[in-house]
Short mmCIF file of C-alpha atoms and ligand atoms in Angstrom, two decimals:
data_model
loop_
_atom_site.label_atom_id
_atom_site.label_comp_id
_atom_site.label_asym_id
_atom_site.label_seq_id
_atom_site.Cartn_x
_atom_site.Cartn_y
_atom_site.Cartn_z
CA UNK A 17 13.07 28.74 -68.82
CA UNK A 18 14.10 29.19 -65.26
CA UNK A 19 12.36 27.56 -62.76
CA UNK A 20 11.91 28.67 -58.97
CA UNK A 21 10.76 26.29 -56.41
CA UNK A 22 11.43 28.41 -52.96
CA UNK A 23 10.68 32.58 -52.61
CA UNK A 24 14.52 33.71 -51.88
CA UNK A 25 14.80 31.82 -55.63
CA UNK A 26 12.43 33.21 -56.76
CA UNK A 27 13.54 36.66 -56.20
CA UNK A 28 16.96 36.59 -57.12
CA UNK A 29 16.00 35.52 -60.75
CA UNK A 30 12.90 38.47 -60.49
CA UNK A 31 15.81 40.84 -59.46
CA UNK A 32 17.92 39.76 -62.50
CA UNK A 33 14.77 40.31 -65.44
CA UNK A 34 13.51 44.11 -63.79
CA UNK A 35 16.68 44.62 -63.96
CA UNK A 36 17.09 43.43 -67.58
CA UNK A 37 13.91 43.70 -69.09
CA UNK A 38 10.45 45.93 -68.76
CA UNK A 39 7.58 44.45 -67.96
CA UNK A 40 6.85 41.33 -65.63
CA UNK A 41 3.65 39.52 -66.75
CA UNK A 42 2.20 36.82 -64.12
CA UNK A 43 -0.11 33.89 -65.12
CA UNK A 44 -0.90 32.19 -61.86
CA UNK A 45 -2.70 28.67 -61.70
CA UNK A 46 -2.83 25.34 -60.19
CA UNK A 47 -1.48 23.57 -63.17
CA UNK A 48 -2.82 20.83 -64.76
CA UNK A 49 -2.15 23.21 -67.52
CA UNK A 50 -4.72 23.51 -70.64
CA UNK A 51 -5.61 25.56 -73.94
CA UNK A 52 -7.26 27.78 -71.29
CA UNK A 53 -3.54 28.59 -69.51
CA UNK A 54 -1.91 28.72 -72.97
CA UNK A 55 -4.07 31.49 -74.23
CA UNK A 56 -3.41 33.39 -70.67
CA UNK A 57 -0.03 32.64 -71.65
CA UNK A 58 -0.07 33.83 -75.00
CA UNK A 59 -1.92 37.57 -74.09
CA UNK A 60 0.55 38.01 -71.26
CA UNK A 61 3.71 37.64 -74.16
CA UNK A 62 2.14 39.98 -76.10
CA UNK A 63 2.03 42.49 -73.18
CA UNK A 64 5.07 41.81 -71.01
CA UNK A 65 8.84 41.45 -71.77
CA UNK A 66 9.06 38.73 -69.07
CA UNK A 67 6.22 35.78 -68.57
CA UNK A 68 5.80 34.38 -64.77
CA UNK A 69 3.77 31.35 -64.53
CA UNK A 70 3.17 29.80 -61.08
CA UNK A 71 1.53 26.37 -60.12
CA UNK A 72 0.02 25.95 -56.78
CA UNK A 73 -3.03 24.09 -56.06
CA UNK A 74 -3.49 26.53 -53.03
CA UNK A 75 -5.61 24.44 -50.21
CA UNK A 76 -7.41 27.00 -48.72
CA UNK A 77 -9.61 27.61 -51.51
CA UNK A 78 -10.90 23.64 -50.83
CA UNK A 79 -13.66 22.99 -49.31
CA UNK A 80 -13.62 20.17 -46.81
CA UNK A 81 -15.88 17.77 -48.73
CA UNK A 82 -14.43 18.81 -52.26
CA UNK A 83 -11.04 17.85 -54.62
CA UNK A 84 -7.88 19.18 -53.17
CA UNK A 85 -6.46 15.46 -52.81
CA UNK A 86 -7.92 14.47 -56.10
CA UNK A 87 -6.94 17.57 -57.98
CA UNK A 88 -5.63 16.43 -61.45
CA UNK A 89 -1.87 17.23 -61.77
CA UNK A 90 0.94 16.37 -64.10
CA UNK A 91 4.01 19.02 -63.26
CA UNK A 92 6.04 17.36 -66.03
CA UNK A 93 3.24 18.24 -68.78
CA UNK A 94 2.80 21.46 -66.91
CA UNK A 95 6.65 22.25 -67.13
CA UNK A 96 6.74 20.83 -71.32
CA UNK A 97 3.98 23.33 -72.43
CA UNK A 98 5.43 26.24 -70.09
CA UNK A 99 8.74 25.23 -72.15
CA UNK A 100 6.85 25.13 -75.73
CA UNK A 101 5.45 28.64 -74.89
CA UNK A 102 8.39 30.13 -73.65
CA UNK A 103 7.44 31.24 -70.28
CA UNK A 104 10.80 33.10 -68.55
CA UNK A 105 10.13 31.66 -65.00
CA UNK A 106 8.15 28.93 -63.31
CA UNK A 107 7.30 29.45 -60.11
CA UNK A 108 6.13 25.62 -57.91
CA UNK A 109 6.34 26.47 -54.21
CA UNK A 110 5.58 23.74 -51.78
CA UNK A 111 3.31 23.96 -49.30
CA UNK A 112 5.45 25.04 -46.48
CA UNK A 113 6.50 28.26 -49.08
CA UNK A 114 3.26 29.66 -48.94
CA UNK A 115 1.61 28.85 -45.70
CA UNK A 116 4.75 28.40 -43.55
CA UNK A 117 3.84 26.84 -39.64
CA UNK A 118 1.75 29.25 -37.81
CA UNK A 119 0.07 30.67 -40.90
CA UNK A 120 -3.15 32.84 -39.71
CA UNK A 121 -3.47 36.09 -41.99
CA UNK A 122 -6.40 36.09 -44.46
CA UNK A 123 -7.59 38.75 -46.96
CA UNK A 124 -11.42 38.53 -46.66
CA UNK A 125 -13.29 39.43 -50.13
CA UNK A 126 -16.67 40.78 -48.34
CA UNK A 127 -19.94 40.00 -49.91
CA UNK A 128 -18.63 39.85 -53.33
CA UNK A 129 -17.33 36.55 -52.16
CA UNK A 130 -20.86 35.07 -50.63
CA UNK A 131 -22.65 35.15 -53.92
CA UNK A 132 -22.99 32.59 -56.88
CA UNK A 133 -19.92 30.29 -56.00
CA UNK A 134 -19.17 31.64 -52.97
CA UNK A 135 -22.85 30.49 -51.68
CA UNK A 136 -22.10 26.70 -52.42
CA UNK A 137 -18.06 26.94 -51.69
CA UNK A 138 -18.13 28.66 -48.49
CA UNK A 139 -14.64 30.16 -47.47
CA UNK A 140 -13.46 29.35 -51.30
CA UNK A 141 -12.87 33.52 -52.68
CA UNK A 142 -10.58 33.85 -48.91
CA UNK A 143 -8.78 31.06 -50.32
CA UNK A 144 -8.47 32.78 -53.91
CA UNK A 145 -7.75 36.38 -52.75
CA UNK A 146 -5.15 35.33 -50.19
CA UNK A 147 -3.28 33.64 -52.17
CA UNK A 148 -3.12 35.28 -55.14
CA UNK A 149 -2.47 38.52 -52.92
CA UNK A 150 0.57 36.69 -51.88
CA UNK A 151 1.62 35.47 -54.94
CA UNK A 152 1.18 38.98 -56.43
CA UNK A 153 3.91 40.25 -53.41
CA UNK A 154 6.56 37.62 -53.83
CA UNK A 155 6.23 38.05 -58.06
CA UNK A 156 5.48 41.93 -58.02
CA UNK A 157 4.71 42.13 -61.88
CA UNK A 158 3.26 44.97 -63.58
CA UNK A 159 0.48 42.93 -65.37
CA UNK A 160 -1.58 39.67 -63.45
CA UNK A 161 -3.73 37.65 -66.34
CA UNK A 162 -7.02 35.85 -64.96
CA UNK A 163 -9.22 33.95 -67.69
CA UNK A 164 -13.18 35.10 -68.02
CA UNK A 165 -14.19 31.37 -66.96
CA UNK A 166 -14.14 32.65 -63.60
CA UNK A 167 -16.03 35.99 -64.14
CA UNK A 168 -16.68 36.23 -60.39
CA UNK A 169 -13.00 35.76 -59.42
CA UNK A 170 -11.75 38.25 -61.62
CA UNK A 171 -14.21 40.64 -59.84
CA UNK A 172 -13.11 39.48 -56.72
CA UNK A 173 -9.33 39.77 -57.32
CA UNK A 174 -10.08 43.42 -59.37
CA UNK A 175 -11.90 44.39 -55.99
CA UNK A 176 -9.02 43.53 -54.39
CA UNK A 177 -6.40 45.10 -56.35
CA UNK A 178 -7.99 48.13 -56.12
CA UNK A 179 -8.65 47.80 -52.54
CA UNK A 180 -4.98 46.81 -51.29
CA UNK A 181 -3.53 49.39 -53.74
CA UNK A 182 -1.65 46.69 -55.28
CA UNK A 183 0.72 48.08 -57.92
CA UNK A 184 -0.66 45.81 -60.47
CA UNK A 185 -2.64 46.20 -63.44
CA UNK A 186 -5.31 43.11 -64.43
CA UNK A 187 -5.97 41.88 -67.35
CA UNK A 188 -9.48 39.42 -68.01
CA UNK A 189 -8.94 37.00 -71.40
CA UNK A 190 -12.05 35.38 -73.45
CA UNK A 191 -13.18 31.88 -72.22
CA UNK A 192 -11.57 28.96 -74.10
CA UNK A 193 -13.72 26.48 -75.71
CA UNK A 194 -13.74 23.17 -77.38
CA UNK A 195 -15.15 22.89 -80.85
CA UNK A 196 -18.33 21.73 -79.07
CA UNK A 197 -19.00 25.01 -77.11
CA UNK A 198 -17.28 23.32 -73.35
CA UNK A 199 -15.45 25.86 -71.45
CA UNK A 200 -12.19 24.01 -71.05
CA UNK A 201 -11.36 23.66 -67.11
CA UNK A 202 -8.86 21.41 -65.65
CA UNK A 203 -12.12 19.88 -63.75
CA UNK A 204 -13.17 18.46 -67.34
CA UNK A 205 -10.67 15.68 -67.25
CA UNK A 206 -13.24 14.08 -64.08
CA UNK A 207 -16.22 13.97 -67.14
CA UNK A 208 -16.50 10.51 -68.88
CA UNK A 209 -17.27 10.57 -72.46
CA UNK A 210 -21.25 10.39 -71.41
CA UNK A 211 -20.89 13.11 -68.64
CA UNK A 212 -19.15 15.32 -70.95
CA UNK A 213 -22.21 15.44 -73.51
CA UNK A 214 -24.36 15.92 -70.61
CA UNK A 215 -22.00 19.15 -69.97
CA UNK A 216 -22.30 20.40 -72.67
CA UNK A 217 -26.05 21.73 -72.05
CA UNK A 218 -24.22 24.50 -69.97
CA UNK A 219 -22.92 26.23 -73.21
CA UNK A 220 -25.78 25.68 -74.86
CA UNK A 221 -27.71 27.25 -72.90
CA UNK A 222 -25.48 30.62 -72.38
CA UNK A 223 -25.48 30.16 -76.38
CA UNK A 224 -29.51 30.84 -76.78
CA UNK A 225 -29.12 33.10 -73.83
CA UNK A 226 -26.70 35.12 -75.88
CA UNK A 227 -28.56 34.57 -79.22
CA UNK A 228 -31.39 36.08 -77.69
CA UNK A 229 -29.96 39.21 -76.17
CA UNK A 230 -28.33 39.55 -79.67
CA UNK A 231 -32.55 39.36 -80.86
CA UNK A 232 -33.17 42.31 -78.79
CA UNK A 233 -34.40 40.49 -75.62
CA UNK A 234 -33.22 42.97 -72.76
CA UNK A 235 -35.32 41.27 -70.05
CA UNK A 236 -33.16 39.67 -67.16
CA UNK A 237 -36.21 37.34 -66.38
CA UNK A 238 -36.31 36.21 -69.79
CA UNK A 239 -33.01 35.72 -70.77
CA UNK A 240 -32.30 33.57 -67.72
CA UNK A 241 -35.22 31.48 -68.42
CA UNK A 242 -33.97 30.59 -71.94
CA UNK A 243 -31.19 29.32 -70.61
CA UNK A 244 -32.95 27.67 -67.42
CA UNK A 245 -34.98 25.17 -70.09
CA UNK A 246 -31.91 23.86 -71.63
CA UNK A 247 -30.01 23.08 -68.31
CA UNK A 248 -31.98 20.11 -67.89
CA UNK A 249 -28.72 17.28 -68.27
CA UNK A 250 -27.62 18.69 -65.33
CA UNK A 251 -27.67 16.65 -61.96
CA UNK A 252 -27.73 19.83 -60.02
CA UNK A 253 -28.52 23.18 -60.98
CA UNK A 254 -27.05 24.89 -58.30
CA UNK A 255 -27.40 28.80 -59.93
CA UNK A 256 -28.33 30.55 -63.16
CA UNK A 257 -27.98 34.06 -62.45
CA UNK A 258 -27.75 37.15 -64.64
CA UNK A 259 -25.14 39.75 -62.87
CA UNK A 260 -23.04 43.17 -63.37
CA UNK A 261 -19.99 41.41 -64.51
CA UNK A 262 -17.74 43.93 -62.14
CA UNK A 263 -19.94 44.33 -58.98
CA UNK A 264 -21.47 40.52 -59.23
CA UNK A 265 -24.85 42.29 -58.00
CA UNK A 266 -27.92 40.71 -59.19
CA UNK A 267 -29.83 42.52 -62.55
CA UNK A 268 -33.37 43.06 -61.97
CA UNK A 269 -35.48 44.51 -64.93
CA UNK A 270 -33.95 45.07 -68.11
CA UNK A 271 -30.17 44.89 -69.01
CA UNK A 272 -28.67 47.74 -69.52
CA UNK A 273 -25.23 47.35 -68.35
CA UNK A 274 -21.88 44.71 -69.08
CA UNK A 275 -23.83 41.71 -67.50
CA UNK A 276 -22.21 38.13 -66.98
CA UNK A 277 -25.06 35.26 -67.68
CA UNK A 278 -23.33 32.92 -64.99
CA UNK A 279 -24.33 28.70 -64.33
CA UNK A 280 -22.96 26.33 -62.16
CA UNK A 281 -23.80 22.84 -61.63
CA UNK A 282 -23.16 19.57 -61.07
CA UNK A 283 -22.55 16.41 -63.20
CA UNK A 284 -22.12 13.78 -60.65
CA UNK A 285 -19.34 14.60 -59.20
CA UNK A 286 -17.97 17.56 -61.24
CA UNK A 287 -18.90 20.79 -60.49
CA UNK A 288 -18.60 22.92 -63.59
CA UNK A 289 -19.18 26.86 -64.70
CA UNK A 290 -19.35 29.07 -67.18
CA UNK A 291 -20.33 32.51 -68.45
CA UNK A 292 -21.19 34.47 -70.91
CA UNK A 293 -21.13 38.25 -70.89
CA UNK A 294 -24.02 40.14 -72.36
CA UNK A 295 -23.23 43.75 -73.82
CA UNK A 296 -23.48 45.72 -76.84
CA UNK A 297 -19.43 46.42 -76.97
CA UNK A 298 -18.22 44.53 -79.58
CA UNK A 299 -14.90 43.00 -76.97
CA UNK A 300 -16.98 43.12 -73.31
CA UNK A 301 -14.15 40.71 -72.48
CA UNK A 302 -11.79 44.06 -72.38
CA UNK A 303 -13.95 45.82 -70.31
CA UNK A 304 -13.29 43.46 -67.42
CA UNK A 305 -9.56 44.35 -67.21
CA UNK A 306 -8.45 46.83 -64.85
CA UNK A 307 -6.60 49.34 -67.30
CA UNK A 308 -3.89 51.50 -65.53
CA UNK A 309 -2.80 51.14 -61.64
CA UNK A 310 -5.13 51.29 -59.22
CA UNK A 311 -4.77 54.79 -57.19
O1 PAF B 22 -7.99 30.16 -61.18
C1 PAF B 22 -7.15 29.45 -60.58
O2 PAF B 22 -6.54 28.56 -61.15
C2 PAF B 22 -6.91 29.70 -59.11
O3 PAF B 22 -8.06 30.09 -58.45
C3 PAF B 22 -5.77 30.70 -58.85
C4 PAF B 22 -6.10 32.08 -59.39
C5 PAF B 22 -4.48 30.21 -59.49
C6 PAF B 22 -5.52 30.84 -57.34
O4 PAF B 22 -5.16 29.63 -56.76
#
């Protein structure tokens, strides 16, 4: 495994596998790597002749008040599992790399990026898309992986692809859970032992949500009350909304399209959320990806 901590590094060793290999797959995060990275790992190597991993907790997408100091990292875990999975390249810019002196150009998501999360983490998708536009220019490969944990950012960045014409084609992986039903996030290592069982009314709740669309209940009311009455562990309930997974708009009335049953809340300090996706397709994960190049 090669690793890359500057752009003009970067490149050179980019330069050397297009010319060597086919396809260039590109798993970006901001480390603090998990199950959850691994399996975005694993789906790119099936895909791509080359695997790209980058690590960059990217400050913009920080809100004032929340963790960007306390974000959990460990780059020499980070770089072991990258290692055990055989990723080709790691890419761990520094600051200055991506937001050199003088930085000022943004890539605004529009009102895709006000909604759900975007209502409580104001300014956090600008964060998201610029960077990851960036990071998609200085890797250029053919295939980006984003994980379903973060339904509305894979809208967002989809939007965006297809928007900027960016010669990239996304691909959206199932959620990763523990035995227990938690999504696994890096933000899970803030829960303590209590706090995590307290979480865990989050899945639980999508759970009956999802039992109950699989009973026949089509009703958006209903199926976000069922799992409104089980989020009660949580300190704040900040939303429990039922969506179009692609367009984040609010369902009304009856489902009748790939929806995303989508919570987010607070346990003291941790803000956690999850999803699940409600549709008759027996894989809706797959129908989040963006198949083909945008036009
Ligand atoms: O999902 C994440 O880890 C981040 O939002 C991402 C996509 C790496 C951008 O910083």
């Amino acid at each position: 495994m090669r690793i890359a901590r500057s752009i003009p590094e970067l490149r050179i060793l980019l330069k050397t596998l297009k010319e060597r290999s086919g396809r260039i797959g590109f798993v970006p995060t901001m480390g603090y790597l998990h199950e959850g990275h691994e399996s975005l790992i694993r789906h790119c190597k099936t895909r791509c002749d080359s695997v790209v991993v980058s690590v960059f907790v990217n400050p913009t997408q920080f809100g004032a008040e929340e963790d960007f100091s306390r974000y959990p990292q460990d780059m020499e875990r980070d770089q072991a599992l990258c290692l055990n999975q055989e990723v080709t390249a790691l890419f761990i810019p520094d600051l200055k790399e991506i937001y050199p002196t003088g930085f000022s150009t943004f890539i605004d998501p529009g009102p895709m990026g006000e909604v759900l999360c975007g209502k409580f983490r104001p300014g956090h998708f600008r964060g998201v898309t610029t960077v990851v536009g960036k990071l998609m220019n200085i890797v250029q490969p053919d295939l980006a992986f984003f994980g379903q944990k973060d339904l509305q950012q894979a809208a967002i960045i989809r939007r965006m692809v297809r928007d900027m014409n960016l010669p990239v084609e996304l691909v959206v992986t199932p959620t990763i859970r523990e035995a227990d039903g938690l999504a696994i996030s890096s933000r899970n290592a803030y829960l303590s032992a209590e706090d995590r069982q307290r979480a865990l009314c989050i899945s639980r709740a999508l759970f009956a949500a999802e039992d109950a669309y699989r009973s026949g209940v089509r009703s958006a009311c209903k199926l976000i009350d069922t799992a409104r009455r089980l989020l009660t562990d949580l300190d704040e309930l900040q939303y429990c909304e039922l969506v179009d997974a692609l367009t984040m708009d609010p369902i009304g009335g009856n489902v009748e399209r790939l929806a995303g049953l989508c919570v987010a809340g607070m346990v003291r300090a941790t803000r956690l959320i999850d999803n699940v996706l409600l549709s008759e397709a027996s894989d809706p994960t797959n129908l989040l990806s963006l198949v083909g190049l945008p036009e």
